[in-house]
Amino acid sequence: MKLHLEKLELREIGMPLKAPFETSFGTSFERRILVIRVFDRDGGIGYAECTAPAGPFFNHETIETAWTIIKDYIAPILAKSEVGQASEVSEILSPIIGNRMAVGGVEAAIWDLEAKRAGAPLWKYLGGISPQINCGVSIGLQSSPELLLEKVTKEVESGYQRIKLKIKPGHDLELVKIIRNSFPDILLSVDANSAYSLENDLDLFKQLDEFGLLMIEQPLSAGDLLDHSKLQKHLKTPICLDESIASFRDARHAIELEACRIINIKLGRVGGHAQAKAIQA
């Protein structure tokens, strides 16, 4: 059944966080969220969130840039295009360079609309096989090791299967040691958000390598696949790339260079469901 898109709407909302969330990029106290709604001529509505952050620190996109790109470029392209199905949207919007969170948000809303028209939940429409999955939690930097241990304990008792600790220089090795000693069997990983360098921090990573971590996420600069490749050769712990992977091509290069063993595929960062499924395949 062909889609007949009629209108696209944007709305920003704010969601206060229960507790501040600190990473090597800074501290967040609330989430600004850009909600996208797409309408077809029969009254169907698809919803999605554009995951662009408030500031240009995770990548170059922000709420403001995404709003502009969607309103001034994406919406006009879709208005003059014949969108047959959601899987075509990524190709239709391919003339837009970068701005993948804006593109991915709109594409996700169209997938939601199409799934509703098909009478299926989105997870099943996309090929999912289970309505439930094991879930992990990411824990931001804390003001003290005691508070970190308290938060990890609370999350483990809540039933989370994996714990990921945010780290940055000066807040890393000792924290991991405390958590690993307290929870010797839990699936534990760390996320550096590009806070380290191979030149200065190789010894640190070799020490982290001894804690049986599930992975070390984005230890080095997002644009430096070569140094990630060099670092991975020193470690038995898998490197996971996050900010480094913004496209299928990035993923292919990372794999060919052996710069990682795990890829964190974030829907918005790679440009939507079609691109995410291509990377996963």
PDB file of C-alpha atoms in Angstrom:
ATOM      1  CA  MET A   1       0.000   0.000   0.000  1.00  0.00           C
ATOM      2  CA  LYS A   2       1.484   3.296  -1.121  1.00  0.00           C
ATOM      3  CA  LEU A   3       2.116   6.052   1.389  1.00  0.00           C
ATOM      4  CA  HIS A   4       0.504   9.417   0.763  1.00  0.00           C
ATOM      5  CA  LEU A   5       2.283  11.841   3.077  1.00  0.00           C
ATOM      6  CA  GLU A   6       0.397  15.055   3.636  1.00  0.00           C
ATOM      7  CA  LYS A   7       2.037  16.970   6.473  1.00  0.00           C
ATOM      8  CA  LEU A   8       5.015  16.993   8.838  1.00  0.00           C
ATOM      9  CA  GLU A   9       5.012  18.693  12.248  1.00  0.00           C
ATOM     10  CA  LEU A  10       7.778  19.436  14.759  1.00  0.00           C
ATOM     11  CA  ARG A  11       7.474  20.054  18.465  1.00  0.00           C
ATOM     12  CA  GLU A  12      10.132  20.483  21.151  1.00  0.00           C
ATOM     13  CA  ILE A  13       9.501  19.237  24.681  1.00  0.00           C
ATOM     14  CA  GLY A  14      11.680  19.154  27.804  1.00  0.00           C
ATOM     15  CA  MET A  15      12.117  16.216  30.160  1.00  0.00           C
ATOM     16  CA  PRO A  16      13.854  16.882  33.497  1.00  0.00           C
ATOM     17  CA  LEU A  17      16.222  14.081  34.490  1.00  0.00           C
ATOM     18  CA  LYS A  18      15.720  12.304  37.811  1.00  0.00           C
ATOM     19  CA  ALA A  19      19.400  12.944  38.512  1.00  0.00           C
ATOM     20  CA  PRO A  20      22.164  14.847  36.672  1.00  0.00           C
ATOM     21  CA  PHE A  21      23.958  12.740  34.052  1.00  0.00           C
ATOM     22  CA  GLU A  22      27.666  13.508  33.677  1.00  0.00           C
ATOM     23  CA  THR A  23      29.999  12.303  30.941  1.00  0.00           C
ATOM     24  CA  SER A  24      33.336  13.536  29.633  1.00  0.00           C
ATOM     25  CA  PHE A  25      31.304  15.973  27.480  1.00  0.00           C
ATOM     26  CA  GLY A  26      29.682  17.687  30.477  1.00  0.00           C
ATOM     27  CA  THR A  27      26.642  17.401  32.752  1.00  0.00           C
ATOM     28  CA  SER A  28      22.983  17.276  31.677  1.00  0.00           C
ATOM     29  CA  PHE A  29      20.062  18.171  33.924  1.00  0.00           C
ATOM     30  CA  GLU A  30      17.258  17.734  31.404  1.00  0.00           C
ATOM     31  CA  ARG A  31      16.650  16.321  27.958  1.00  0.00           C
ATOM     32  CA  ARG A  32      15.456  18.556  25.178  1.00  0.00           C
ATOM     33  CA  ILE A  33      13.501  16.366  22.780  1.00  0.00           C
ATOM     34  CA  LEU A  34      12.442  17.106  19.210  1.00  0.00           C
ATOM     35  CA  VAL A  35       9.252  15.180  18.429  1.00  0.00           C
ATOM     36  CA  ILE A  36       8.338  14.538  14.791  1.00  0.00           C
ATOM     37  CA  ARG A  37       4.834  13.756  13.553  1.00  0.00           C
ATOM     38  CA  VAL A  38       4.014  12.758   9.979  1.00  0.00           C
ATOM     39  CA  PHE A  39       0.459  12.591   8.634  1.00  0.00           C
ATOM     40  CA  ASP A  40      -1.001  10.795   5.642  1.00  0.00           C
ATOM     41  CA  ARG A  41      -4.087  11.838   3.723  1.00  0.00           C
ATOM     42  CA  ASP A  42      -6.202   9.192   5.475  1.00  0.00           C
ATOM     43  CA  GLY A  43      -5.541  10.613   8.939  1.00  0.00           C
ATOM     44  CA  GLY A  44      -2.779   8.231   9.961  1.00  0.00           C
ATOM     45  CA  ILE A  45      -0.043   9.630  12.200  1.00  0.00           C
ATOM     46  CA  GLY A  46       3.509   8.425  12.737  1.00  0.00           C
ATOM     47  CA  TYR A  47       5.645   9.567  15.652  1.00  0.00           C
ATOM     48  CA  ALA A  48       9.392   9.620  16.237  1.00  0.00           C
ATOM     49  CA  GLU A  49      12.063  11.436  18.190  1.00  0.00           C
ATOM     50  CA  CYS A  50      14.970  13.207  16.550  1.00  0.00           C
ATOM     51  CA  THR A  51      17.878  12.325  18.823  1.00  0.00           C
ATOM     52  CA  ALA A  52      19.939  15.432  18.098  1.00  0.00           C
ATOM     53  CA  PRO A  53      21.363  16.709  21.407  1.00  0.00           C
ATOM     54  CA  ALA A  54      21.118  20.188  22.867  1.00  0.00           C
ATOM     55  CA  GLY A  55      24.738  21.061  22.024  1.00  0.00           C
ATOM     56  CA  PRO A  56      27.296  20.136  19.326  1.00  0.00           C
ATOM     57  CA  PHE A  57      29.485  17.953  21.529  1.00  0.00           C
ATOM     58  CA  PHE A  58      28.404  14.398  20.705  1.00  0.00           C
ATOM     59  CA  ASN A  59      28.429  15.303  17.001  1.00  0.00           C
ATOM     60  CA  HIS A  60      27.784  18.370  14.858  1.00  0.00           C
ATOM     61  CA  GLU A  61      23.978  18.279  15.079  1.00  0.00           C
ATOM     62  CA  THR A  62      21.791  20.060  17.631  1.00  0.00           C
ATOM     63  CA  ILE A  63      18.063  20.496  18.219  1.00  0.00           C
ATOM     64  CA  GLU A  64      18.245  23.821  16.386  1.00  0.00           C
ATOM     65  CA  THR A  65      20.114  22.532  13.335  1.00  0.00           C
ATOM     66  CA  ALA A  66      17.844  19.487  13.056  1.00  0.00           C
ATOM     67  CA  TRP A  67      14.739  21.672  13.237  1.00  0.00           C
ATOM     68  CA  THR A  68      16.039  23.867  10.419  1.00  0.00           C
ATOM     69  CA  ILE A  69      17.129  20.968   8.212  1.00  0.00           C
ATOM     70  CA  ILE A  70      13.805  19.171   8.627  1.00  0.00           C
ATOM     71  CA  LYS A  71      11.675  22.282   8.042  1.00  0.00           C
ATOM     72  CA  ASP A  72      13.644  23.875   5.206  1.00  0.00           C
ATOM     73  CA  TYR A  73      15.009  20.848   3.348  1.00  0.00           C
ATOM     74  CA  ILE A  74      13.608  17.450   4.350  1.00  0.00           C
ATOM     75  CA  ALA A  75       9.935  18.443   4.372  1.00  0.00           C
ATOM     76  CA  PRO A  76      10.116  20.120   0.922  1.00  0.00           C
ATOM     77  CA  ILE A  77      11.924  17.111  -0.591  1.00  0.00           C
ATOM     78  CA  LEU A  78       9.293  14.727   0.750  1.00  0.00           C
ATOM     79  CA  ALA A  79       6.471  17.026  -0.375  1.00  0.00           C
ATOM     80  CA  LYS A  80       7.549  16.741  -4.011  1.00  0.00           C
ATOM     81  CA  SER A  81       8.491  13.055  -3.868  1.00  0.00           C
ATOM     82  CA  GLU A  82       6.362   9.963  -4.349  1.00  0.00           C
ATOM     83  CA  VAL A  83       7.146   7.980  -1.208  1.00  0.00           C
ATOM     84  CA  GLY A  84       6.029   4.437  -1.914  1.00  0.00           C
ATOM     85  CA  GLN A  85       7.174   2.932   1.361  1.00  0.00           C
ATOM     86  CA  ALA A  86       9.309   3.771   4.368  1.00  0.00           C
ATOM     87  CA  SER A  87      12.303   1.811   3.086  1.00  0.00           C
ATOM     88  CA  GLU A  88      12.637   4.343   0.236  1.00  0.00           C
ATOM     89  CA  VAL A  89      13.001   7.396   2.478  1.00  0.00           C
ATOM     90  CA  SER A  90      16.731   6.996   3.111  1.00  0.00           C
ATOM     91  CA  GLU A  91      17.434   7.044  -0.635  1.00  0.00           C
ATOM     92  CA  ILE A  92      15.012   9.906  -1.305  1.00  0.00           C
ATOM     93  CA  LEU A  93      16.801  12.027   1.310  1.00  0.00           C
ATOM     94  CA  SER A  94      20.312  10.987   0.219  1.00  0.00           C
ATOM     95  CA  PRO A  95      21.026  14.381  -1.439  1.00  0.00           C
ATOM     96  CA  ILE A  96      21.195  15.839   2.088  1.00  0.00           C
ATOM     97  CA  ILE A  97      24.800  15.620   3.269  1.00  0.00           C
ATOM     98  CA  GLY A  98      25.296  14.645   6.908  1.00  0.00           C
ATOM     99  CA  ASN A  99      22.509  15.739   9.286  1.00  0.00           C
ATOM    100  CA  ARG A 100      21.755  12.069   9.883  1.00  0.00           C
ATOM    101  CA  MET A 101      19.838  12.615  13.107  1.00  0.00           C
ATOM    102  CA  ALA A 102      17.429  14.907  11.290  1.00  0.00           C
ATOM    103  CA  VAL A 103      17.065  12.446   8.414  1.00  0.00           C
ATOM    104  CA  GLY A 104      16.819   9.451  10.731  1.00  0.00           C
ATOM    105  CA  GLY A 105      14.154  11.055  12.882  1.00  0.00           C
ATOM    106  CA  VAL A 106      11.887  11.744   9.923  1.00  0.00           C
ATOM    107  CA  GLU A 107      12.497   8.285   8.479  1.00  0.00           C
ATOM    108  CA  ALA A 108      11.629   6.705  11.845  1.00  0.00           C
ATOM    109  CA  ALA A 109       8.320   8.589  11.971  1.00  0.00           C
ATOM    110  CA  ILE A 110       7.445   7.310   8.496  1.00  0.00           C
ATOM    111  CA  TRP A 111       8.294   3.740   9.533  1.00  0.00           C
ATOM    112  CA  ASP A 112       5.963   4.184  12.522  1.00  0.00           C
ATOM    113  CA  LEU A 113       3.189   5.407  10.229  1.00  0.00           C
ATOM    114  CA  GLU A 114       3.680   2.491   7.838  1.00  0.00           C
ATOM    115  CA  ALA A 115       3.659  -0.074  10.655  1.00  0.00           C
ATOM    116  CA  LYS A 116       0.408   1.356  12.017  1.00  0.00           C
ATOM    117  CA  ARG A 117      -1.182   1.121   8.585  1.00  0.00           C
ATOM    118  CA  ALA A 118      -0.069  -2.513   8.418  1.00  0.00           C
ATOM    119  CA  GLY A 119      -1.627  -3.173  11.832  1.00  0.00           C
ATOM    120  CA  ALA A 120       1.637  -4.351  13.368  1.00  0.00           C
ATOM    121  CA  PRO A 121       3.763  -3.087  16.259  1.00  0.00           C
ATOM    122  CA  LEU A 122       6.861  -1.365  14.904  1.00  0.00           C
ATOM    123  CA  TRP A 123       9.316  -3.820  16.482  1.00  0.00           C
ATOM    124  CA  LYS A 124       7.622  -6.730  14.710  1.00  0.00           C
ATOM    125  CA  TYR A 125       7.174  -4.829  11.441  1.00  0.00           C
ATOM    126  CA  LEU A 126      10.930  -4.212  11.364  1.00  0.00           C
ATOM    127  CA  GLY A 127      11.637  -7.926  11.794  1.00  0.00           C
ATOM    128  CA  GLY A 128      11.972  -8.238  15.558  1.00  0.00           C
ATOM    129  CA  ILE A 129      11.414 -11.696  17.015  1.00  0.00           C
ATOM    130  CA  SER A 130      10.819 -10.961  20.701  1.00  0.00           C
ATOM    131  CA  PRO A 131       8.837  -8.253  22.523  1.00  0.00           C
ATOM    132  CA  GLN A 132      11.337  -8.365  25.401  1.00  0.00           C
ATOM    133  CA  ILE A 133      15.129  -8.111  25.527  1.00  0.00           C
ATOM    134  CA  ASN A 134      17.690  -8.024  28.303  1.00  0.00           C
ATOM    135  CA  CYS A 135      18.500  -4.434  29.164  1.00  0.00           C
ATOM    136  CA  GLY A 136      21.576  -2.605  30.408  1.00  0.00           C
ATOM    137  CA  VAL A 137      22.024   0.802  31.979  1.00  0.00           C
ATOM    138  CA  SER A 138      24.599   3.555  31.532  1.00  0.00           C
ATOM    139  CA  ILE A 139      25.724   5.302  34.721  1.00  0.00           C
ATOM    140  CA  GLY A 140      27.188   8.784  34.534  1.00  0.00           C
ATOM    141  CA  LEU A 141      30.172  10.119  36.433  1.00  0.00           C
ATOM    142  CA  GLN A 142      29.471  10.556  40.143  1.00  0.00           C
ATOM    143  CA  SER A 143      30.864  12.921  42.766  1.00  0.00           C
ATOM    144  CA  SER A 144      32.384  10.090  44.812  1.00  0.00           C
ATOM    145  CA  PRO A 145      33.206   6.374  44.514  1.00  0.00           C
ATOM    146  CA  GLU A 146      30.716   5.685  47.303  1.00  0.00           C
ATOM    147  CA  LEU A 147      27.888   7.301  45.373  1.00  0.00           C
ATOM    148  CA  LEU A 148      28.842   5.387  42.228  1.00  0.00           C
ATOM    149  CA  LEU A 149      28.775   2.088  44.114  1.00  0.00           C
ATOM    150  CA  GLU A 150      25.398   3.003  45.586  1.00  0.00           C
ATOM    151  CA  LYS A 151      23.948   3.724  42.131  1.00  0.00           C
ATOM    152  CA  VAL A 152      25.383   0.564  40.582  1.00  0.00           C
ATOM    153  CA  THR A 153      24.016  -1.514  43.453  1.00  0.00           C
ATOM    154  CA  LYS A 154      20.573   0.010  42.979  1.00  0.00           C
ATOM    155  CA  GLU A 155      20.566  -0.726  39.241  1.00  0.00           C
ATOM    156  CA  VAL A 156      21.763  -4.303  39.694  1.00  0.00           C
ATOM    157  CA  GLU A 157      19.057  -4.899  42.288  1.00  0.00           C
ATOM    158  CA  SER A 158      16.527  -3.435  39.839  1.00  0.00           C
ATOM    159  CA  GLY A 159      17.370  -6.243  37.416  1.00  0.00           C
ATOM    160  CA  TYR A 160      19.641  -4.644  34.830  1.00  0.00           C
ATOM    161  CA  GLN A 161      21.737  -7.256  33.043  1.00  0.00           C
ATOM    162  CA  ARG A 162      24.640  -5.000  32.034  1.00  0.00           C
ATOM    163  CA  ILE A 163      26.294  -1.990  33.667  1.00  0.00           C
ATOM    164  CA  LYS A 164      28.185   0.635  31.662  1.00  0.00           C
ATOM    165  CA  LEU A 165      30.273   3.208  33.527  1.00  0.00           C
ATOM    166  CA  LYS A 166      31.126   6.582  32.058  1.00  0.00           C
ATOM    167  CA  ILE A 167      34.824   7.378  32.545  1.00  0.00           C
ATOM    168  CA  LYS A 168      37.202  10.251  31.896  1.00  0.00           C
ATOM    169  CA  PRO A 169      40.847  10.984  32.836  1.00  0.00           C
ATOM    170  CA  GLY A 170      41.179  10.921  36.606  1.00  0.00           C
ATOM    171  CA  HIS A 171      37.884   9.077  37.014  1.00  0.00           C
ATOM    172  CA  ASP A 172      38.561   5.636  35.627  1.00  0.00           C
ATOM    173  CA  LEU A 173      40.798   2.856  36.935  1.00  0.00           C
ATOM    174  CA  GLU A 174      39.996   3.076  40.652  1.00  0.00           C
ATOM    175  CA  LEU A 175      36.270   3.338  39.969  1.00  0.00           C
ATOM    176  CA  VAL A 176      36.313   0.254  37.765  1.00  0.00           C
ATOM    177  CA  LYS A 177      38.299  -1.607  40.412  1.00  0.00           C
ATOM    178  CA  ILE A 178      35.734  -0.760  43.107  1.00  0.00           C
ATOM    179  CA  ILE A 179      32.769  -1.862  41.004  1.00  0.00           C
ATOM    180  CA  ARG A 180      34.436  -5.036  39.737  1.00  0.00           C
ATOM    181  CA  ASN A 181      35.458  -6.060  43.253  1.00  0.00           C
ATOM    182  CA  SER A 182      31.886  -5.530  44.444  1.00  0.00           C
ATOM    183  CA  PHE A 183      30.301  -7.282  41.451  1.00  0.00           C
ATOM    184  CA  PRO A 184      32.807  -9.848  40.142  1.00  0.00           C
ATOM    185  CA  ASP A 185      30.350 -11.581  37.800  1.00  0.00           C
ATOM    186  CA  ILE A 186      28.313  -8.751  36.301  1.00  0.00           C
ATOM    187  CA  LEU A 187      28.641  -7.782  32.626  1.00  0.00           C
ATOM    188  CA  LEU A 188      30.590  -4.547  33.075  1.00  0.00           C
ATOM    189  CA  SER A 189      31.803  -2.087  30.449  1.00  0.00           C
ATOM    190  CA  VAL A 190      33.149   1.462  30.308  1.00  0.00           C
ATOM    191  CA  ASP A 191      32.435   4.368  27.962  1.00  0.00           C
ATOM    192  CA  ALA A 192      35.030   7.108  27.504  1.00  0.00           C
ATOM    193  CA  ASN A 193      33.225   9.293  24.942  1.00  0.00           C
ATOM    194  CA  SER A 194      36.539  10.004  23.146  1.00  0.00           C
ATOM    195  CA  ALA A 195      38.228  11.332  26.299  1.00  0.00           C
ATOM    196  CA  TYR A 196      41.632   9.621  25.907  1.00  0.00           C
ATOM    197  CA  SER A 197      44.576   9.398  23.506  1.00  0.00           C
ATOM    198  CA  LEU A 198      46.671   6.427  22.466  1.00  0.00           C
ATOM    199  CA  GLU A 199      49.875   8.378  23.028  1.00  0.00           C
ATOM    200  CA  ASN A 200      49.138   9.238  26.651  1.00  0.00           C
ATOM    201  CA  ASP A 201      46.841   6.486  27.886  1.00  0.00           C
ATOM    202  CA  LEU A 202      47.950   3.117  26.515  1.00  0.00           C
ATOM    203  CA  ASP A 203      49.107   1.946  29.955  1.00  0.00           C
ATOM    204  CA  LEU A 204      45.724   2.847  31.441  1.00  0.00           C
ATOM    205  CA  PHE A 205      43.906   0.750  28.866  1.00  0.00           C
ATOM    206  CA  LYS A 206      46.227  -2.172  29.482  1.00  0.00           C
ATOM    207  CA  GLN A 207      45.272  -1.982  33.164  1.00  0.00           C
ATOM    208  CA  LEU A 208      41.569  -1.776  32.350  1.00  0.00           C
ATOM    209  CA  ASP A 209      42.103  -4.837  30.176  1.00  0.00           C
ATOM    210  CA  GLU A 210      42.589  -6.924  33.319  1.00  0.00           C
ATOM    211  CA  PHE A 211      39.063  -6.409  34.685  1.00  0.00           C
ATOM    212  CA  GLY A 212      37.204  -8.743  32.344  1.00  0.00           C
ATOM    213  CA  LEU A 213      35.192  -5.945  30.767  1.00  0.00           C
ATOM    214  CA  LEU A 214      32.523  -6.623  28.184  1.00  0.00           C
ATOM    215  CA  MET A 215      33.932  -3.734  26.125  1.00  0.00           C
ATOM    216  CA  ILE A 216      35.680  -0.357  26.199  1.00  0.00           C
ATOM    217  CA  GLU A 217      33.475   2.071  24.301  1.00  0.00           C
ATOM    218  CA  GLN A 218      34.839   4.938  22.200  1.00  0.00           C
ATOM    219  CA  PRO A 219      38.150   5.352  24.044  1.00  0.00           C
ATOM    220  CA  LEU A 220      39.764   7.692  21.487  1.00  0.00           C
ATOM    221  CA  SER A 221      38.797  10.514  19.151  1.00  0.00           C
ATOM    222  CA  ALA A 222      35.776   9.763  16.982  1.00  0.00           C
ATOM    223  CA  GLY A 223      37.664  10.484  13.775  1.00  0.00           C
ATOM    224  CA  ASP A 224      40.692   8.323  14.548  1.00  0.00           C
ATOM    225  CA  LEU A 225      40.092   4.785  13.312  1.00  0.00           C
ATOM    226  CA  LEU A 226      43.825   4.195  12.888  1.00  0.00           C
ATOM    227  CA  ASP A 227      44.653   4.717  16.559  1.00  0.00           C
ATOM    228  CA  HIS A 228      41.649   2.625  17.572  1.00  0.00           C
ATOM    229  CA  SER A 229      43.049  -0.132  15.368  1.00  0.00           C
ATOM    230  CA  LYS A 230      46.445   0.161  17.034  1.00  0.00           C
ATOM    231  CA  LEU A 231      44.877   0.138  20.499  1.00  0.00           C
ATOM    232  CA  GLN A 232      42.718  -2.909  19.770  1.00  0.00           C
ATOM    233  CA  LYS A 233      45.843  -4.900  18.902  1.00  0.00           C
ATOM    234  CA  HIS A 234      47.108  -4.336  22.468  1.00  0.00           C
ATOM    235  CA  LEU A 235      43.881  -5.436  24.172  1.00  0.00           C
ATOM    236  CA  LYS A 236      41.920  -8.618  24.651  1.00  0.00           C
ATOM    237  CA  THR A 237      38.909  -6.521  25.691  1.00  0.00           C
ATOM    238  CA  PRO A 238      36.797  -5.593  22.646  1.00  0.00           C
ATOM    239  CA  ILE A 239      36.734  -1.946  21.636  1.00  0.00           C
ATOM    240  CA  CYS A 240      33.228  -0.712  20.849  1.00  0.00           C
ATOM    241  CA  LEU A 241      32.887   2.243  18.484  1.00  0.00           C
ATOM    242  CA  ASP A 242      30.027   4.692  18.930  1.00  0.00           C
ATOM    243  CA  GLU A 243      30.688   8.266  17.812  1.00  0.00           C
ATOM    244  CA  SER A 244      33.060   6.965  15.113  1.00  0.00           C
ATOM    245  CA  ILE A 245      30.242   5.203  13.243  1.00  0.00           C
ATOM    246  CA  ALA A 246      27.910   7.576  11.426  1.00  0.00           C
ATOM    247  CA  SER A 247      27.327   5.532   8.255  1.00  0.00           C
ATOM    248  CA  PHE A 248      27.596   2.126   6.615  1.00  0.00           C
ATOM    249  CA  ARG A 249      30.907   3.263   5.116  1.00  0.00           C
ATOM    250  CA  ASP A 250      32.293   4.165   8.544  1.00  0.00           C
ATOM    251  CA  ALA A 251      31.338   0.717   9.820  1.00  0.00           C
ATOM    252  CA  ARG A 252      32.975  -1.008   6.855  1.00  0.00           C
ATOM    253  CA  HIS A 253      36.189   0.971   7.306  1.00  0.00           C
ATOM    254  CA  ALA A 254      36.278   0.234  11.040  1.00  0.00           C
ATOM    255  CA  ILE A 255      35.829  -3.485  10.449  1.00  0.00           C
ATOM    256  CA  GLU A 256      38.417  -3.643   7.665  1.00  0.00           C
ATOM    257  CA  LEU A 257      40.938  -1.759   9.817  1.00  0.00           C
ATOM    258  CA  GLU A 258      40.112  -4.002  12.806  1.00  0.00           C
ATOM    259  CA  ALA A 259      39.508  -0.828  14.805  1.00  0.00           C
ATOM    260  CA  CYS A 260      36.819  -2.495  16.915  1.00  0.00           C
ATOM    261  CA  ARG A 261      35.038  -5.756  17.612  1.00  0.00           C
ATOM    262  CA  ILE A 262      31.692  -4.226  18.572  1.00  0.00           C
ATOM    263  CA  ILE A 263      29.696  -1.380  17.026  1.00  0.00           C
ATOM    264  CA  ASN A 264      27.104   0.608  18.959  1.00  0.00           C
ATOM    265  CA  ILE A 265      24.463   1.220  16.304  1.00  0.00           C
ATOM    266  CA  LYS A 266      22.414   4.252  17.284  1.00  0.00           C
ATOM    267  CA  LEU A 267      19.449   4.832  15.050  1.00  0.00           C
ATOM    268  CA  GLY A 268      19.703   8.605  14.887  1.00  0.00           C
ATOM    269  CA  ARG A 269      23.455   8.776  14.479  1.00  0.00           C
ATOM    270  CA  VAL A 270      23.523   6.516  11.409  1.00  0.00           C
ATOM    271  CA  GLY A 271      20.488   8.059   9.718  1.00  0.00           C
ATOM    272  CA  GLY A 272      17.543   5.807  10.501  1.00  0.00           C
ATOM    273  CA  HIS A 273      16.260   2.245  10.326  1.00  0.00           C
ATOM    274  CA  ALA A 274      17.398   1.471   6.771  1.00  0.00           C
ATOM    275  CA  GLN A 275      21.012   2.435   7.462  1.00  0.00           C
ATOM    276  CA  ALA A 276      21.015   0.746  10.875  1.00  0.00           C
ATOM    277  CA  LYS A 277      19.768  -2.518   9.359  1.00  0.00           C
ATOM    278  CA  ALA A 278      22.402  -2.312   6.615  1.00  0.00           C
ATOM    279  CA  ILE A 279      25.179  -1.955   9.200  1.00  0.00           C
ATOM    280  CA  GLN A 280      23.754  -4.758  11.334  1.00  0.00           C
ATOM    281  CA  ALA A 281      23.609  -7.091   8.337  1.00  0.00           C
TER     282      ALA A 281
END
